[in-house]
Amino acid sequence: MTSELEDRVALQDVMSRYAVAVDEKDYEAYRELFTEDVHVIGLTNDDMHGIKVFFPWWKEAIDKYDSTQHLFSPMLATIEGDYARTVSNLQALHYPKGDPNTTVTLWASYKTDMRKVGVDWKICRHELVRRGLEAKSTD
């Protein structure tokens, strides 16, 4: 059994690995962060259920950018045994493929629930709450 402090560090690490995997386009590392039955809310108009539905959609979406940078705030976590509810604020910069003069900035919060699968925390519910979106061009 782990301590609450160890769990908090492990939960924060999940979101840190999330940001690195997205920004490095490390598809396998990103996929490994989620449970098979993940429920994803707010990234599209419709909820997505299951990694087999979500992952191909995400890969196609992220491949529209030459690069991204995801910056997370410290996480707020409520841990109940092997289940945790977390909130992380983020600012994400997106640079559209083939358009070096445009930057798309997203301000949002992730409400991310995680559960322990074996010894690892995995994302089982992932909700994006948009706070603002801005596209700027230097042209």
PDB file of C-alpha atoms in Angstrom:
ATOM      1  CA  MET A   1       0.000   0.000   0.000  1.00  0.00           C
ATOM      2  CA  THR A   2       1.255   3.455  -0.876  1.00  0.00           C
ATOM      3  CA  SER A   3       1.021   6.591   1.201  1.00  0.00           C
ATOM      4  CA  GLU A   4      -1.159   9.526   0.206  1.00  0.00           C
ATOM      5  CA  LEU A   5       1.972  11.538  -0.585  1.00  0.00           C
ATOM      6  CA  GLU A   6       3.270   8.790  -2.904  1.00  0.00           C
ATOM      7  CA  ASP A   7      -0.131   8.664  -4.625  1.00  0.00           C
ATOM      8  CA  ARG A   8      -0.183  12.454  -5.080  1.00  0.00           C
ATOM      9  CA  VAL A   9       3.254  12.387  -6.688  1.00  0.00           C
ATOM     10  CA  ALA A  10       2.216   9.484  -8.917  1.00  0.00           C
ATOM     11  CA  LEU A  11      -0.965  11.304 -10.002  1.00  0.00           C
ATOM     12  CA  GLN A  12       1.014  14.461 -10.834  1.00  0.00           C
ATOM     13  CA  ASP A  13       3.462  12.299 -12.786  1.00  0.00           C
ATOM     14  CA  VAL A  14       0.599  10.970 -14.933  1.00  0.00           C
ATOM     15  CA  MET A  15      -0.271  14.493 -16.039  1.00  0.00           C
ATOM     16  CA  SER A  16       3.394  15.406 -16.533  1.00  0.00           C
ATOM     17  CA  ARG A  17       3.842  12.309 -18.702  1.00  0.00           C
ATOM     18  CA  TYR A  18       0.631  13.319 -20.506  1.00  0.00           C
ATOM     19  CA  ALA A  19       2.097  16.708 -21.471  1.00  0.00           C
ATOM     20  CA  VAL A  20       5.439  15.248 -22.547  1.00  0.00           C
ATOM     21  CA  ALA A  21       3.793  12.471 -24.580  1.00  0.00           C
ATOM     22  CA  VAL A  22       1.559  14.965 -26.418  1.00  0.00           C
ATOM     23  CA  ASP A  23       4.355  17.436 -27.093  1.00  0.00           C
ATOM     24  CA  GLU A  24       6.814  14.736 -28.197  1.00  0.00           C
ATOM     25  CA  LYS A  25       4.105  12.908 -30.174  1.00  0.00           C
ATOM     26  CA  ASP A  26       4.998   9.750 -28.289  1.00  0.00           C
ATOM     27  CA  TYR A  27       1.850   7.909 -29.264  1.00  0.00           C
ATOM     28  CA  GLU A  28       2.510   4.710 -27.317  1.00  0.00           C
ATOM     29  CA  ALA A  29       3.400   6.571 -24.117  1.00  0.00           C
ATOM     30  CA  TYR A  30       0.206   8.628 -24.473  1.00  0.00           C
ATOM     31  CA  ARG A  31      -1.984   5.564 -25.037  1.00  0.00           C
ATOM     32  CA  GLU A  32      -0.515   3.848 -21.980  1.00  0.00           C
ATOM     33  CA  LEU A  33      -1.822   6.617 -19.709  1.00  0.00           C
ATOM     34  CA  PHE A  34      -5.446   5.536 -20.188  1.00  0.00           C
ATOM     35  CA  THR A  35      -7.660   2.652 -19.156  1.00  0.00           C
ATOM     36  CA  GLU A  36      -9.264   0.621 -21.927  1.00  0.00           C
ATOM     37  CA  ASP A  37     -12.712   1.924 -20.901  1.00  0.00           C
ATOM     38  CA  VAL A  38     -11.747   5.616 -20.647  1.00  0.00           C
ATOM     39  CA  HIS A  39     -14.591   8.139 -20.928  1.00  0.00           C
ATOM     40  CA  VAL A  40     -13.538  11.385 -22.680  1.00  0.00           C
ATOM     41  CA  ILE A  41     -15.664  14.526 -22.476  1.00  0.00           C
ATOM     42  CA  GLY A  42     -15.319  17.990 -24.000  1.00  0.00           C
ATOM     43  CA  LEU A  43     -12.763  17.391 -26.731  1.00  0.00           C
ATOM     44  CA  THR A  44     -15.539  16.996 -29.303  1.00  0.00           C
ATOM     45  CA  ASN A  45     -19.274  17.652 -29.283  1.00  0.00           C
ATOM     46  CA  ASP A  46     -19.846  13.984 -28.450  1.00  0.00           C
ATOM     47  CA  ASP A  47     -18.413  11.971 -25.571  1.00  0.00           C
ATOM     48  CA  MET A  48     -15.967   9.255 -26.507  1.00  0.00           C
ATOM     49  CA  HIS A  49     -16.038   5.876 -24.783  1.00  0.00           C
ATOM     50  CA  GLY A  50     -13.054   3.545 -24.820  1.00  0.00           C
ATOM     51  CA  ILE A  51      -9.443   3.903 -25.882  1.00  0.00           C
ATOM     52  CA  LYS A  52     -10.210   2.227 -29.229  1.00  0.00           C
ATOM     53  CA  VAL A  53     -12.483   5.176 -30.083  1.00  0.00           C
ATOM     54  CA  PHE A  54     -10.530   7.972 -28.403  1.00  0.00           C
ATOM     55  CA  PHE A  55      -6.944   7.178 -29.384  1.00  0.00           C
ATOM     56  CA  PRO A  56      -7.369   7.253 -33.209  1.00  0.00           C
ATOM     57  CA  TRP A  57      -9.325  10.506 -32.916  1.00  0.00           C
ATOM     58  CA  TRP A  58      -6.618  12.044 -30.693  1.00  0.00           C
ATOM     59  CA  LYS A  59      -3.763  10.925 -32.971  1.00  0.00           C
ATOM     60  CA  GLU A  60      -5.433  12.469 -36.025  1.00  0.00           C
ATOM     61  CA  ALA A  61      -6.106  15.688 -34.081  1.00  0.00           C
ATOM     62  CA  ILE A  62      -2.558  16.080 -32.741  1.00  0.00           C
ATOM     63  CA  ASP A  63      -0.996  15.250 -36.114  1.00  0.00           C
ATOM     64  CA  LYS A  64      -2.516  18.491 -37.476  1.00  0.00           C
ATOM     65  CA  TYR A  65       0.200  20.379 -35.588  1.00  0.00           C
ATOM     66  CA  ASP A  66       3.913  20.665 -36.243  1.00  0.00           C
ATOM     67  CA  SER A  67       4.424  21.113 -32.520  1.00  0.00           C
ATOM     68  CA  THR A  68       2.638  21.824 -29.254  1.00  0.00           C
ATOM     69  CA  GLN A  69       3.555  22.831 -25.743  1.00  0.00           C
ATOM     70  CA  HIS A  70       1.302  21.922 -22.815  1.00  0.00           C
ATOM     71  CA  LEU A  71       1.904  23.758 -19.542  1.00  0.00           C
ATOM     72  CA  PHE A  72       0.070  22.460 -16.465  1.00  0.00           C
ATOM     73  CA  SER A  73      -0.578  24.065 -13.113  1.00  0.00           C
ATOM     74  CA  PRO A  74      -0.040  22.075  -9.944  1.00  0.00           C
ATOM     75  CA  MET A  75      -2.795  19.500  -9.619  1.00  0.00           C
ATOM     76  CA  LEU A  76      -5.583  19.410  -7.067  1.00  0.00           C
ATOM     77  CA  ALA A  77      -6.375  15.797  -6.173  1.00  0.00           C
ATOM     78  CA  THR A  78      -8.950  14.052  -4.023  1.00  0.00           C
ATOM     79  CA  ILE A  79      -7.918  10.459  -3.395  1.00  0.00           C
ATOM     80  CA  GLU A  80     -10.312   7.769  -2.223  1.00  0.00           C
ATOM     81  CA  GLY A  81      -8.436   4.478  -2.037  1.00  0.00           C
ATOM     82  CA  ASP A  82      -7.616   3.363  -5.582  1.00  0.00           C
ATOM     83  CA  TYR A  83      -9.639   6.176  -7.199  1.00  0.00           C
ATOM     84  CA  ALA A  84      -8.733   9.848  -7.576  1.00  0.00           C
ATOM     85  CA  ARG A  85     -10.433  12.949  -8.930  1.00  0.00           C
ATOM     86  CA  THR A  86      -8.041  15.623 -10.147  1.00  0.00           C
ATOM     87  CA  VAL A  87      -8.136  19.095 -11.642  1.00  0.00           C
ATOM     88  CA  SER A  88      -5.262  20.624 -13.612  1.00  0.00           C
ATOM     89  CA  ASN A  89      -5.326  24.006 -15.305  1.00  0.00           C
ATOM     90  CA  LEU A  90      -3.413  24.301 -18.531  1.00  0.00           C
ATOM     91  CA  GLN A  91      -2.218  26.585 -21.244  1.00  0.00           C
ATOM     92  CA  ALA A  92      -1.477  24.788 -24.496  1.00  0.00           C
ATOM     93  CA  LEU A  93       0.251  26.310 -27.501  1.00  0.00           C
ATOM     94  CA  HIS A  94      -0.408  24.723 -30.886  1.00  0.00           C
ATOM     95  CA  TYR A  95       1.500  25.416 -34.102  1.00  0.00           C
ATOM     96  CA  PRO A  96      -0.539  24.282 -37.140  1.00  0.00           C
ATOM     97  CA  LYS A  97       1.245  22.068 -39.651  1.00  0.00           C
ATOM     98  CA  GLY A  98       2.739  24.076 -42.485  1.00  0.00           C
ATOM     99  CA  ASP A  99       1.776  27.440 -40.953  1.00  0.00           C
ATOM    100  CA  PRO A 100       4.782  28.790 -38.995  1.00  0.00           C
ATOM    101  CA  ASN A 101       3.113  32.193 -38.571  1.00  0.00           C
ATOM    102  CA  THR A 102       0.088  31.018 -36.565  1.00  0.00           C
ATOM    103  CA  THR A 103      -0.134  30.120 -32.906  1.00  0.00           C
ATOM    104  CA  VAL A 104      -3.310  28.701 -31.373  1.00  0.00           C
ATOM    105  CA  THR A 105      -3.474  29.069 -27.595  1.00  0.00           C
ATOM    106  CA  LEU A 106      -5.918  27.115 -25.450  1.00  0.00           C
ATOM    107  CA  TRP A 107      -6.656  27.936 -21.831  1.00  0.00           C
ATOM    108  CA  ALA A 108      -8.531  25.153 -20.093  1.00  0.00           C
ATOM    109  CA  SER A 109      -8.897  22.834 -17.157  1.00  0.00           C
ATOM    110  CA  TYR A 110      -8.707  19.063 -17.215  1.00  0.00           C
ATOM    111  CA  LYS A 111     -10.984  17.277 -14.793  1.00  0.00           C
ATOM    112  CA  THR A 112      -9.302  13.909 -14.830  1.00  0.00           C
ATOM    113  CA  ASP A 113     -10.324  10.872 -12.834  1.00  0.00           C
ATOM    114  CA  MET A 114      -7.778   8.120 -12.364  1.00  0.00           C
ATOM    115  CA  ARG A 115      -7.841   4.651 -10.913  1.00  0.00           C
ATOM    116  CA  LYS A 116      -5.124   2.246  -9.986  1.00  0.00           C
ATOM    117  CA  VAL A 117      -4.572  -0.564 -12.436  1.00  0.00           C
ATOM    118  CA  GLY A 118      -2.110  -2.866 -10.730  1.00  0.00           C
ATOM    119  CA  VAL A 119       0.421  -0.442  -9.257  1.00  0.00           C
ATOM    120  CA  ASP A 120      -0.074   2.309 -11.872  1.00  0.00           C
ATOM    121  CA  TRP A 121      -2.532   5.185 -11.901  1.00  0.00           C
ATOM    122  CA  LYS A 122      -4.399   5.417 -15.226  1.00  0.00           C
ATOM    123  CA  ILE A 123      -6.827   7.961 -16.620  1.00  0.00           C
ATOM    124  CA  CYS A 124     -10.371   6.550 -16.660  1.00  0.00           C
ATOM    125  CA  ARG A 125     -12.328   9.793 -17.180  1.00  0.00           C
ATOM    126  CA  HIS A 126     -10.892  12.851 -18.917  1.00  0.00           C
ATOM    127  CA  GLU A 127     -12.866  16.070 -19.306  1.00  0.00           C
ATOM    128  CA  LEU A 128     -11.676  19.235 -21.007  1.00  0.00           C
ATOM    129  CA  VAL A 129     -13.300  22.443 -19.754  1.00  0.00           C
ATOM    130  CA  ARG A 130     -12.405  25.232 -22.178  1.00  0.00           C
ATOM    131  CA  ARG A 131     -11.713  28.663 -20.680  1.00  0.00           C
ATOM    132  CA  GLY A 132     -10.526  30.452 -23.815  1.00  0.00           C
ATOM    133  CA  LEU A 133      -9.084  29.937 -27.280  1.00  0.00           C
ATOM    134  CA  GLU A 134      -7.079  32.363 -29.372  1.00  0.00           C
ATOM    135  CA  ALA A 135      -5.462  32.066 -32.793  1.00  0.00           C
ATOM    136  CA  LYS A 136      -2.809  34.650 -33.627  1.00  0.00           C
ATOM    137  CA  SER A 137      -0.976  35.142 -36.889  1.00  0.00           C
ATOM    138  CA  THR A 138       2.193  37.158 -37.343  1.00  0.00           C
ATOM    139  CA  ASP A 139       1.236  37.926 -40.958  1.00  0.00           C
TER     140      ASP A 139
END
